[in-house]
Coordinates of C-alpha atoms in Angstrom, one line a residue:
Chain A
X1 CA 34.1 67.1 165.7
X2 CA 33.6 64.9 162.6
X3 CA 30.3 64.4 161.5
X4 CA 30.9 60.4 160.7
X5 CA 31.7 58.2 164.1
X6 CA 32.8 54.8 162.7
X7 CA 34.1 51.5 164.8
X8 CA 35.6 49.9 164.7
X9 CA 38.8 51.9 164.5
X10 CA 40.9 49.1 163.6
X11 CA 39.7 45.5 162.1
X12 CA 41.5 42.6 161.5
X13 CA 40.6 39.6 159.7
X14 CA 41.8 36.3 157.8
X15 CA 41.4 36.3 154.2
X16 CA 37.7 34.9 153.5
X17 CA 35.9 36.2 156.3
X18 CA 33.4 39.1 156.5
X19 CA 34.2 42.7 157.4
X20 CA 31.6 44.7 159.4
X21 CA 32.1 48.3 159.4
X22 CA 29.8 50.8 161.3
X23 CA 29.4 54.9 160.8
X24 CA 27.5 56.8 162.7
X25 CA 26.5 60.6 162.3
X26 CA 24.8 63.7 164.0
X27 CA 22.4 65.2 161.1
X28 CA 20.3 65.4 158.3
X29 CA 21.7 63.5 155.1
X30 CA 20.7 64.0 151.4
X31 CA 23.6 60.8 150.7
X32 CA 25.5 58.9 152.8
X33 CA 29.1 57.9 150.8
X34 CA 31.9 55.3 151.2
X35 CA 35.2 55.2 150.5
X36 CA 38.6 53.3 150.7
X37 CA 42.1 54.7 150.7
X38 CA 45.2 53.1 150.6
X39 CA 49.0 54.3 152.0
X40 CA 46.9 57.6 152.8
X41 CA 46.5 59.0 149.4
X42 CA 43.7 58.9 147.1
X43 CA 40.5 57.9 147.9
X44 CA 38.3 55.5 146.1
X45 CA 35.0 55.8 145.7
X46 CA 32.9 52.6 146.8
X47 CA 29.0 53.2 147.0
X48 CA 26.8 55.9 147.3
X49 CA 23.1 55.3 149.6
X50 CA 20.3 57.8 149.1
X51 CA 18.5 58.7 152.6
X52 CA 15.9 57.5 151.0
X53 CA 17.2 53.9 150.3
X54 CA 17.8 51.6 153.1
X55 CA 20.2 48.7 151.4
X56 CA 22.4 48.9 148.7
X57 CA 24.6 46.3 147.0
X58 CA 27.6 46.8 144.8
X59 CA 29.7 43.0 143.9
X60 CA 30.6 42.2 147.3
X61 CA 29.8 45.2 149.5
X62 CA 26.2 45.8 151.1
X63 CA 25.9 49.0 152.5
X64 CA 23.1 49.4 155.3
X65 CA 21.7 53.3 155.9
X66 CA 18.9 53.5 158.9
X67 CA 18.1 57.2 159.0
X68 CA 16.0 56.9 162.1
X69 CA 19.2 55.6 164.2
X70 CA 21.5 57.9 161.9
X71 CA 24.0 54.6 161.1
X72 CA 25.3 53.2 158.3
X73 CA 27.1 49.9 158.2
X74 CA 29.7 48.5 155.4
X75 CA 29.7 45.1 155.0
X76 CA 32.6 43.7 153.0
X77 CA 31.9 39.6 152.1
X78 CA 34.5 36.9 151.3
X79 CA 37.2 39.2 152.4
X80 CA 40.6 39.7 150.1
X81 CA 44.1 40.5 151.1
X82 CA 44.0 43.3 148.5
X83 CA 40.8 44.5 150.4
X84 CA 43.8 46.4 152.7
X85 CA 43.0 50.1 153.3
X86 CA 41.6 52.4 155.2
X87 CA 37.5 52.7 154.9
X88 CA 36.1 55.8 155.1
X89 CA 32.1 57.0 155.5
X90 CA 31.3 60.8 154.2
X91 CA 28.1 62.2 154.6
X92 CA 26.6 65.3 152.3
X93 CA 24.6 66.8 154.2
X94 CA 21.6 69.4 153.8
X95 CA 21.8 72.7 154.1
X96 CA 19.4 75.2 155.0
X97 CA 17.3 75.6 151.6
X98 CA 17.0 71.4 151.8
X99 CA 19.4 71.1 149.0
X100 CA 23.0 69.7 148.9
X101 CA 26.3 70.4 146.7
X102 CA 28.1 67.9 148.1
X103 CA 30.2 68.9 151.0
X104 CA 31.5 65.8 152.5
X105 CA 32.1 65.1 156.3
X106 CA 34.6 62.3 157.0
X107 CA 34.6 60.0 159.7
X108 CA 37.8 59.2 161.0
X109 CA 38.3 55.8 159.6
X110 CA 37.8 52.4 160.2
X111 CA 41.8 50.4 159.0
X112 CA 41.2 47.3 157.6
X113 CA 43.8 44.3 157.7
X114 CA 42.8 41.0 155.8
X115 CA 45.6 38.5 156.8
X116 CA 46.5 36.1 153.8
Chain B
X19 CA 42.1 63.0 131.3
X20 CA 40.9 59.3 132.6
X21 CA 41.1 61.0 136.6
X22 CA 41.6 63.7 138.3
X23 CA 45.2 64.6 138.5
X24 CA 47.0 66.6 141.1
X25 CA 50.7 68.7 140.9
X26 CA 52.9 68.5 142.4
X27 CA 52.6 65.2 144.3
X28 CA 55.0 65.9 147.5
X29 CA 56.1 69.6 148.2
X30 CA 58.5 70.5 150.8
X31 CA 58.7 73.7 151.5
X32 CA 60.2 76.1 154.3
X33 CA 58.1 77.8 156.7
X34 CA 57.3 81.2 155.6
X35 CA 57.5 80.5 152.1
X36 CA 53.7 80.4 149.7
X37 CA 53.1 77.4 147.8
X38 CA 50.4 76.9 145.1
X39 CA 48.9 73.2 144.8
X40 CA 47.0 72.5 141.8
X41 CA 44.1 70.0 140.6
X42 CA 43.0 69.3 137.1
X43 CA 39.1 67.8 137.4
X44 CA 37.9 65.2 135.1
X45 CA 36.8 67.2 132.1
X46 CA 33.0 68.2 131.9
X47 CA 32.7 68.1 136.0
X48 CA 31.2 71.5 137.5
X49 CA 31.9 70.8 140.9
X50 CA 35.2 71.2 142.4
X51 CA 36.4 70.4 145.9
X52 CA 39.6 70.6 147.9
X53 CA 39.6 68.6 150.9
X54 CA 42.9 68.2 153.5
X55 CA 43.9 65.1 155.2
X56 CA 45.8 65.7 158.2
X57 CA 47.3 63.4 161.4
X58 CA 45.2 65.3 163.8
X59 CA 42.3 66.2 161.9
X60 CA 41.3 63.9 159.5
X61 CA 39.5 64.7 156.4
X62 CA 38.6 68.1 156.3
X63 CA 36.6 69.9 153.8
X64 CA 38.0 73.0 152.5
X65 CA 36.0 74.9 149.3
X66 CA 33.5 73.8 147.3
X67 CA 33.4 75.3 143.3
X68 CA 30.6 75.1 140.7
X69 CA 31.7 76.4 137.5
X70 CA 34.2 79.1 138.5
X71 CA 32.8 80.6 141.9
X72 CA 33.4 79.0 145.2
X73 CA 29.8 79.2 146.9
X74 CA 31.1 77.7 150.3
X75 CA 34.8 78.7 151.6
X76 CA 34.1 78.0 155.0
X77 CA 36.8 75.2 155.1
X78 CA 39.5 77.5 154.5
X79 CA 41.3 77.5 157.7
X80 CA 42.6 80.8 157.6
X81 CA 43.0 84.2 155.6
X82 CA 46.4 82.4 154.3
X83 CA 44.2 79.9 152.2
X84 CA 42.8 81.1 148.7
X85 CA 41.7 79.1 146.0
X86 CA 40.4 79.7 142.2
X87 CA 38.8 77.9 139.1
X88 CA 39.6 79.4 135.7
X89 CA 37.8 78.4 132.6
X90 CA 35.4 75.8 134.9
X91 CA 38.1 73.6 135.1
X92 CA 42.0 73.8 136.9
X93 CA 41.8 75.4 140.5
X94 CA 44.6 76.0 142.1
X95 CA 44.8 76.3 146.0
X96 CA 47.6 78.9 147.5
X97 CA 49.0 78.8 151.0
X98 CA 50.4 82.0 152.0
X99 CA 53.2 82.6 154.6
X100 CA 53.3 78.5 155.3
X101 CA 53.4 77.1 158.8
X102 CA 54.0 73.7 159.9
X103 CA 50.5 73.5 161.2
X104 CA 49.5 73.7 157.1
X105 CA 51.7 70.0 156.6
X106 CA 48.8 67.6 155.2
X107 CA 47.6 65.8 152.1
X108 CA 46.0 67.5 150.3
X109 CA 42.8 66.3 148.0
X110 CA 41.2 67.5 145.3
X111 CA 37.6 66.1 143.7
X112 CA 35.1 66.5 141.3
X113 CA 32.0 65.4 140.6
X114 CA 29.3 66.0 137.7
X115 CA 27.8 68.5 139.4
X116 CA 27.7 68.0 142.8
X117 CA 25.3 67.6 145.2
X118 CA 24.1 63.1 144.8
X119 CA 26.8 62.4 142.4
X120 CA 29.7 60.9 143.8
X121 CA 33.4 62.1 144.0
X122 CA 36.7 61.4 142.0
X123 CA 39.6 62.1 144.1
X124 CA 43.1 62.9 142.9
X125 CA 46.0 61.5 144.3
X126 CA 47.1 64.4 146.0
X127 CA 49.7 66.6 147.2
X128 CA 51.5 66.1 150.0
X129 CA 53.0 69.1 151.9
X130 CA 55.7 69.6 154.3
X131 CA 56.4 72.6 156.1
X132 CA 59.9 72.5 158.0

């Protein structure tokens, strides 16, 4: 199963509002990514978050990590219709010498629709 | 280049036939992924490269799937003997050099198997 568990599944919002996204995951981290795709092809890089760090900002995303309740939450403010896409969480995790390389595991994907 | 770039960008191909896929990373990035994006399965990692060895295969779904990196930079990724099973998107990535750095994603190629 994938690694990254993110709700909801689908959102839906009017233009302006705030976007709440939610990943959840089974092990270890050394990074926790996220990412947006759009018509299922390329993916866009969005923000990275160490497990070390516990908030990160980046224009108007915040991206939560709590390592202790393995979650991570994507908060998208002041929503935009061009904000449409499909918003993926990867995790890297670590492997058995405590290092990484960067093999991401996907959640399945939380689809984002900000009405006009 | 200013991205990574992928080639073809659709492929249709008959089942049975091989196909070879091929990424071209953002020049001076050691790391090298493949990744496939399916209906069923999401996004699945494939192989990992540093440089021009492939430290971690254990995506590869099957003895059908090979990949290389020549000169540390173009990998190509070959499906043997296709099946429809193999249709997906597949993505390609690289990174500076892996590990805390993020990923660059290519478009990617997407296959069809009929």
């Amino acid at each position: 199963s994938q690694q990254g568990e993110e709700d909801p599944q689908a959102l839906s919002i009017q233009e302006g509002e705030n976007a709440t996204m939610n990943c959840s995951y089974k092990t270890s981290i050394n990074n926790l990514q996220w990412y947006r795709q759009n018509s299922g092809r390329g993916l866009v890089h969005l923000i990275l978050i160490r497990s070390n760090e516990r908030e990160k900002h980046s224009g108007r995303l915040r991206v939560t990590l709590d390592t202790s309740k393995k979650s991570s939450s994507l908060l998208i403010t002041a929503s935009r219709a061009a904000d449409t896409a499909s918003y993926f969480c990867a995790t890297d995790g670590v492997n058995a010498g405590g290092t990484s390389y960067g093999k991401l595991t996907f959640g399945q994907g939380t689809i984002l629709t900000v009405h006009p | 280049g200013a991205g990574v770039s992928q080639s073809p960008s659709n492929k249709v191909t008959e089942k049975g036939k091989d196909v070879e896929l091929r990424c071209d990373p953002i020049s001076g990035h050691t790391a090298l992924y493949w990744y496939r994006q399916s209906l069923g399965q999401g996004l699945e990692f494939l192989i990992y490269f540093q440089g021009n060895s492939a430290p971690d295969k254990s995506g590869l779904p099957s003895d059908r799937f090979s990949a290389e990196r020549t000169g540390g930079s173009v990998s190509t990724l070959t499906i043997q003997r296709t099946q429809q099973e193999d249709s997906a998107v597949y993505l390609c990535a690289s990174s500076h050099q892996g590990g805390v750095y993020e990923q660059y994603f290519g478009p990617g190629t997407r296959l069809t198997v009929t």
